[in-house]
Amino acid sequence: MRRAPPNTLPGLVEPGQKPVRPKDSASLIVLRRNGDGLDVLMGRRGKKAVFGGVYVFPGGKVDAADRKVGFASDLQPHDLKRISKDENRARGFPMAAVREAFEETGLLLAGQGDLGPTSHPSWSEIGGKGLAPELGKLGYVGHAITPSKRKFRFNARFFFAWEEHMSGTLGGSGELSDLDFFPLDEALKLPLVDVTEFMLLEVKRRAEENLAPRETYPFFSYRTESPYIRYS
């Protein structure tokens, strides 16, 4: 793997400054079957963005509206409980993953459903089509929190979905350049940050089990700026 150069990563906080509280965020790993292998949808962030210049999954911060609009089918109960005891907060992560993927790629994981009233532009567009997220078609991959000494921190949840369950035309908002499906092993050779690399490898490992649900999932964090991973 071509690890991302240090200047693409979020900067450090000033000495003595309290750690920044991580913001809830979510990413969607969109997969496509390719013979006996898998392709994964990835794009490159702009140079001025957090993680600028590296390849990422579509994703971003959880918006307040993500916790308020309706859905066509719900995330599996054991996955909701794994994320948070507060169901509304837990559901905000997969909702954000679906919304961000729609915004950044043009692909939407949704079925017939009622979102309810909302002023959020993306949710309004989706709701106007009579659609709502199909959270029941998401699989859970893992949890990561970025280092405490960084200026920008994320409390991120990673999910996967199959392209065949999504509608729309690949394109999106332009936030991601070179947006395309890459064979999984080729994706691992792209410029990546360590969290992205780990989640790709986790998908590759689980592909041997047909991506079936597991009893334990990874939590990727850091100790003194070095990756620390545990399963629970």
Tab-separated table of N, CA and C in Angstrom, residues 115-200:
chain	number	residue	atom	x	y	z
A	115	LEU	N	-40.206	9.540	4.303
A	115	LEU	CA	-39.204	10.189	5.150
A	115	LEU	C	-39.832	11.084	6.195
A	116	GLY	N	-41.038	11.598	5.900
A	116	GLY	CA	-41.635	12.596	6.771
A	116	GLY	C	-41.130	13.979	6.409
A	117	PRO	N	-41.602	15.003	7.107
A	117	PRO	CA	-41.199	16.373	6.780
A	117	PRO	C	-39.722	16.626	7.091
A	118	THR	N	-39.041	17.321	6.207
A	118	THR	CA	-37.644	17.680	6.429
A	118	THR	C	-37.286	18.861	5.547
A	119	SER	N	-36.382	19.699	6.025
A	119	SER	CA	-35.897	20.831	5.231
A	119	SER	C	-34.488	20.570	4.708
A	120	HIS	N	-33.942	19.403	5.036
A	120	HIS	CA	-32.593	19.075	4.583
A	120	HIS	C	-32.617	18.858	3.076
A	121	PRO	N	-31.735	19.517	2.310
A	121	PRO	CA	-31.802	19.426	0.839
A	121	PRO	C	-31.725	18.005	0.295
A	122	SER	N	-30.780	17.213	0.766
A	122	SER	CA	-30.630	15.859	0.227
A	122	SER	C	-31.801	14.977	0.609
A	123	TRP	N	-32.222	15.040	1.864
A	123	TRP	CA	-33.361	14.225	2.280
A	123	TRP	C	-34.630	14.669	1.570
A	124	SER	N	-34.767	15.976	1.315
A	124	SER	CA	-35.937	16.463	0.575
A	124	SER	C	-35.955	15.889	-0.831
A	125	GLU	N	-34.780	15.823	-1.464
A	125	GLU	CA	-34.689	15.270	-2.813
A	125	GLU	C	-35.072	13.786	-2.814
A	126	ILE	N	-34.562	13.058	-1.832
A	126	ILE	CA	-34.875	11.628	-1.736
A	126	ILE	C	-36.357	11.417	-1.421
A	127	GLY	N	-36.864	12.179	-0.448
A	127	GLY	CA	-38.267	12.047	-0.066
A	127	GLY	C	-39.213	12.425	-1.191
A	128	GLY	N	-38.793	13.373	-2.028
A	128	GLY	CA	-39.616	13.787	-3.155
A	128	GLY	C	-39.822	12.685	-4.173
A	129	LYS	N	-38.974	11.671	-4.137
A	129	LYS	CA	-39.097	10.519	-5.036
A	129	LYS	C	-39.925	9.404	-4.403
A	130	GLY	N	-40.425	9.666	-3.191
A	130	GLY	CA	-41.193	8.639	-2.490
A	130	GLY	C	-40.317	7.533	-1.941
A	131	LEU	N	-39.033	7.854	-1.691
A	131	LEU	CA	-38.071	6.852	-1.241
A	131	LEU	C	-37.581	7.148	0.167
A	132	ALA	N	-37.079	6.112	0.814
A	132	ALA	CA	-36.471	6.216	2.137
A	132	ALA	C	-35.383	5.148	2.244
A	133	PRO	N	-34.373	5.360	3.101
A	133	PRO	CA	-33.242	4.425	3.195
A	133	PRO	C	-33.637	3.002	3.570
A	134	GLU	N	-32.980	2.061	2.901
A	134	GLU	CA	-33.137	0.630	3.207
A	134	GLU	C	-31.995	0.219	4.126
A	135	LEU	N	-32.093	0.610	5.385
A	135	LEU	CA	-31.020	0.300	6.332
A	135	LEU	C	-30.870	-1.198	6.549
A	136	GLY	N	-31.944	-1.945	6.305
A	136	GLY	CA	-31.886	-3.390	6.481
A	136	GLY	C	-30.968	-4.085	5.494
A	137	LYS	N	-30.553	-3.375	4.447
A	137	LYS	CA	-29.649	-3.957	3.450
A	137	LYS	C	-28.191	-3.560	3.699
A	138	LEU	N	-27.936	-2.926	4.827
A	138	LEU	CA	-26.569	-2.573	5.206
A	138	LEU	C	-25.954	-3.666	6.062
A	139	GLY	N	-24.649	-3.850	5.917
A	139	GLY	CA	-23.885	-4.704	6.818
A	139	GLY	C	-22.929	-3.836	7.615
A	140	TYR	N	-22.642	-4.248	8.818
A	140	TYR	CA	-21.732	-3.490	9.690
A	140	TYR	C	-20.308	-3.989	9.504
A	141	VAL	N	-19.346	-3.053	9.471
A	141	VAL	CA	-17.937	-3.426	9.294
A	141	VAL	C	-17.107	-3.112	10.525
A	142	GLY	N	-17.216	-1.904	11.076
A	142	GLY	CA	-16.392	-1.587	12.230
A	142	GLY	C	-16.512	-0.144	12.669
A	143	HIS	N	-15.724	0.179	13.689
A	143	HIS	CA	-15.760	1.466	14.392
A	143	HIS	C	-14.333	1.996	14.472
A	144	ALA	N	-14.174	3.294	14.273
A	144	ALA	CA	-12.840	3.892	14.392
A	144	ALA	C	-12.947	5.288	14.987
A	145	ILE	N	-11.956	5.651	15.786
A	145	ILE	CA	-11.829	7.015	16.305
A	145	ILE	C	-10.428	7.508	15.989
A	146	THR	N	-10.347	8.683	15.382
A	146	THR	CA	-9.052	9.236	14.987
A	146	THR	C	-8.291	9.770	16.201
A	147	PRO	N	-6.964	9.975	16.083
A	147	PRO	CA	-6.110	10.265	17.242
A	147	PRO	C	-6.495	11.516	18.027
A	148	SER	N	-6.256	11.462	19.334
A	148	SER	CA	-6.647	12.552	20.224
A	148	SER	C	-5.824	13.820	20.021
A	149	LYS	N	-4.671	13.723	19.413
A	149	LYS	CA	-3.816	14.893	19.230
A	149	LYS	C	-4.068	15.615	17.907
A	150	ARG	N	-5.069	15.170	17.151
A	150	ARG	CA	-5.358	15.782	15.857
A	150	ARG	C	-6.416	16.880	15.981
A	151	LYS	N	-6.333	17.888	15.102
A	151	LYS	CA	-7.273	19.007	15.127
A	151	LYS	C	-8.665	18.582	14.691
A	152	PHE	N	-8.735	17.639	13.765
A	152	PHE	CA	-10.009	17.153	13.281
A	152	PHE	C	-10.136	15.684	13.663
A	153	ARG	N	-11.193	15.372	14.432
A	153	ARG	CA	-11.354	14.012	14.907
A	153	ARG	C	-12.733	13.488	14.542
A	154	PHE	N	-12.796	12.185	14.275
A	154	PHE	CA	-14.045	11.573	13.868
A	154	PHE	C	-14.296	10.282	14.642
A	155	ASN	N	-15.527	10.148	15.100
A	155	ASN	CA	-16.026	8.912	15.697
A	155	ASN	C	-16.814	8.226	14.585
A	156	ALA	N	-16.161	7.345	13.849
A	156	ALA	CA	-16.692	6.862	12.574
A	156	ALA	C	-17.172	5.419	12.644
A	157	ARG	N	-18.289	5.181	11.993
A	157	ARG	CA	-18.808	3.822	11.821
A	157	ARG	C	-18.781	3.490	10.333
A	158	PHE	N	-18.408	2.268	10.025
A	158	PHE	CA	-18.282	1.821	8.637
A	158	PHE	C	-19.303	0.725	8.355
A	159	PHE	N	-20.000	0.889	7.241
A	159	PHE	CA	-21.006	-0.074	6.797
A	159	PHE	C	-20.679	-0.493	5.363
A	160	PHE	N	-21.282	-1.610	4.923
A	160	PHE	CA	-21.141	-1.979	3.520
A	160	PHE	C	-22.513	-2.217	2.910
A	161	ALA	N	-22.583	-2.029	1.595
A	161	ALA	CA	-23.795	-2.311	0.830
A	161	ALA	C	-23.382	-2.811	-0.545
A	162	TRP	N	-24.284	-3.559	-1.183
A	162	TRP	CA	-24.024	-4.069	-2.524
A	162	TRP	C	-24.574	-3.106	-3.562
A	163	GLU	N	-23.788	-2.852	-4.591
A	163	GLU	CA	-24.221	-1.952	-5.656
A	163	GLU	C	-25.545	-2.409	-6.264
A	164	GLU	N	-25.763	-3.710	-6.345
A	164	GLU	CA	-26.974	-4.236	-6.972
A	164	GLU	C	-28.238	-3.837	-6.227
A	165	HIS	N	-28.098	-3.438	-4.958
A	165	HIS	CA	-29.249	-2.999	-4.173
A	165	HIS	C	-29.468	-1.493	-4.259
A	166	MET	N	-28.624	-0.789	-5.018
A	166	MET	CA	-28.673	0.667	-5.075
A	166	MET	C	-29.183	1.124	-6.435
A	167	SER	N	-29.745	2.318	-6.455
A	167	SER	CA	-30.224	2.920	-7.696
A	167	SER	C	-29.430	4.192	-7.962
A	168	GLY	N	-29.588	4.730	-9.177
A	168	GLY	CA	-28.904	5.972	-9.516
A	168	GLY	C	-27.766	5.753	-10.497
A	169	THR	N	-27.168	6.862	-10.902
A	169	THR	CA	-26.059	6.846	-11.845
A	169	THR	C	-24.812	7.371	-11.166
A	170	LEU	N	-23.707	6.663	-11.317
A	170	LEU	CA	-22.468	7.043	-10.653
A	170	LEU	C	-22.024	8.430	-11.124
A	171	GLY	N	-21.836	9.321	-10.180
A	171	GLY	CA	-21.422	10.687	-10.506
A	171	GLY	C	-21.266	11.514	-9.242
A	172	GLY	N	-22.379	11.930	-8.672
A	172	GLY	CA	-22.350	12.629	-7.400
A	172	GLY	C	-22.004	14.092	-7.529
A	173	SER	N	-21.605	14.673	-6.386
A	173	SER	CA	-21.423	16.118	-6.247
A	173	SER	C	-20.091	16.633	-6.751
A	174	GLY	N	-19.146	15.756	-7.035
A	174	GLY	CA	-17.809	16.182	-7.431
A	174	GLY	C	-16.844	16.296	-6.271
A	175	GLU	N	-17.315	16.003	-5.032
A	175	GLU	CA	-16.417	16.033	-3.868
A	175	GLU	C	-15.321	14.985	-3.982
A	176	LEU	N	-15.623	13.898	-4.677
A	176	LEU	CA	-14.647	12.828	-4.868
A	176	LEU	C	-14.253	12.773	-6.340
A	177	SER	N	-12.977	12.905	-6.628
A	177	SER	CA	-12.490	12.758	-7.995
A	177	SER	C	-12.038	11.313	-8.221
A	178	ASP	N	-11.849	10.950	-9.477
A	178	ASP	CA	-11.431	9.593	-9.845
A	178	ASP	C	-12.347	8.561	-9.200
A	179	LEU	N	-13.619	8.897	-9.126
A	179	LEU	CA	-14.605	8.023	-8.488
A	179	LEU	C	-14.864	6.809	-9.375
A	180	ASP	N	-14.622	5.619	-8.821
A	180	ASP	CA	-14.767	4.414	-9.639
A	180	ASP	C	-14.731	3.183	-8.743
A	181	PHE	N	-15.121	2.049	-9.340
A	181	PHE	CA	-14.973	0.762	-8.668
A	181	PHE	C	-13.589	0.203	-8.981
A	182	PHE	N	-12.871	-0.184	-7.942
A	182	PHE	CA	-11.535	-0.749	-8.071
A	182	PHE	C	-11.548	-2.176	-7.531
A	183	PRO	N	-10.871	-3.129	-8.208
A	183	PRO	CA	-10.686	-4.438	-7.577
A	183	PRO	C	-10.087	-4.241	-6.191
A	184	LEU	N	-10.557	-4.998	-5.232
A	184	LEU	CA	-10.168	-4.758	-3.837
A	184	LEU	C	-8.652	-4.748	-3.652
A	185	ASP	N	-7.960	-5.670	-4.264
A	185	ASP	CA	-6.502	-5.708	-4.116
A	185	ASP	C	-5.842	-4.483	-4.757
A	186	GLU	N	-6.438	-3.960	-5.832
A	186	GLU	CA	-5.905	-2.746	-6.454
A	186	GLU	C	-6.192	-1.532	-5.581
A	187	ALA	N	-7.348	-1.520	-4.933
A	187	ALA	CA	-7.684	-0.418	-4.033
A	187	ALA	C	-6.678	-0.309	-2.896
A	188	LEU	N	-6.171	-1.440	-2.439
A	188	LEU	CA	-5.188	-1.442	-1.356
A	188	LEU	C	-3.854	-0.829	-1.769
A	189	LYS	N	-3.639	-0.640	-3.067
A	189	LYS	CA	-2.396	-0.041	-3.563
A	189	LYS	C	-2.520	1.467	-3.744
A	190	LEU	N	-3.734	2.007	-3.576
A	190	LEU	CA	-3.949	3.444	-3.724
A	190	LEU	C	-3.401	4.193	-2.514
A	191	PRO	N	-3.190	5.509	-2.624
A	191	PRO	CA	-2.821	6.300	-1.441
A	191	PRO	C	-3.975	6.293	-0.434
A	192	LEU	N	-3.736	5.721	0.740
A	192	LEU	CA	-4.781	5.548	1.747
A	192	LEU	C	-4.275	5.987	3.109
A	193	VAL	N	-5.189	6.359	3.997
A	193	VAL	CA	-4.836	6.496	5.405
A	193	VAL	C	-5.019	5.137	6.071
A	194	ASP	N	-4.455	4.972	7.246
A	194	ASP	CA	-4.413	3.647	7.870
A	194	ASP	C	-5.791	3.082	8.185
A	195	VAL	N	-6.745	3.946	8.570
A	195	VAL	CA	-8.083	3.452	8.888
A	195	VAL	C	-8.741	2.856	7.648
A	196	THR	N	-8.612	3.543	6.524
A	196	THR	CA	-9.194	3.048	5.273
A	196	THR	C	-8.564	1.718	4.877
A	197	GLU	N	-7.251	1.634	4.990
A	197	GLU	CA	-6.563	0.382	4.678
A	197	GLU	C	-7.085	-0.752	5.555
A	198	PHE	N	-7.218	-0.475	6.845
A	198	PHE	CA	-7.667	-1.523	7.758
A	198	PHE	C	-9.073	-2.006	7.398
A	199	MET	N	-9.990	-1.069	7.119
A	199	MET	CA	-11.360	-1.471	6.811
A	199	MET	C	-11.431	-2.248	5.496
A	200	LEU	N	-10.593	-1.906	4.528
A	200	LEU	CA	-10.528	-2.691	3.294
A	200	LEU	C	-10.051	-4.114	3.583
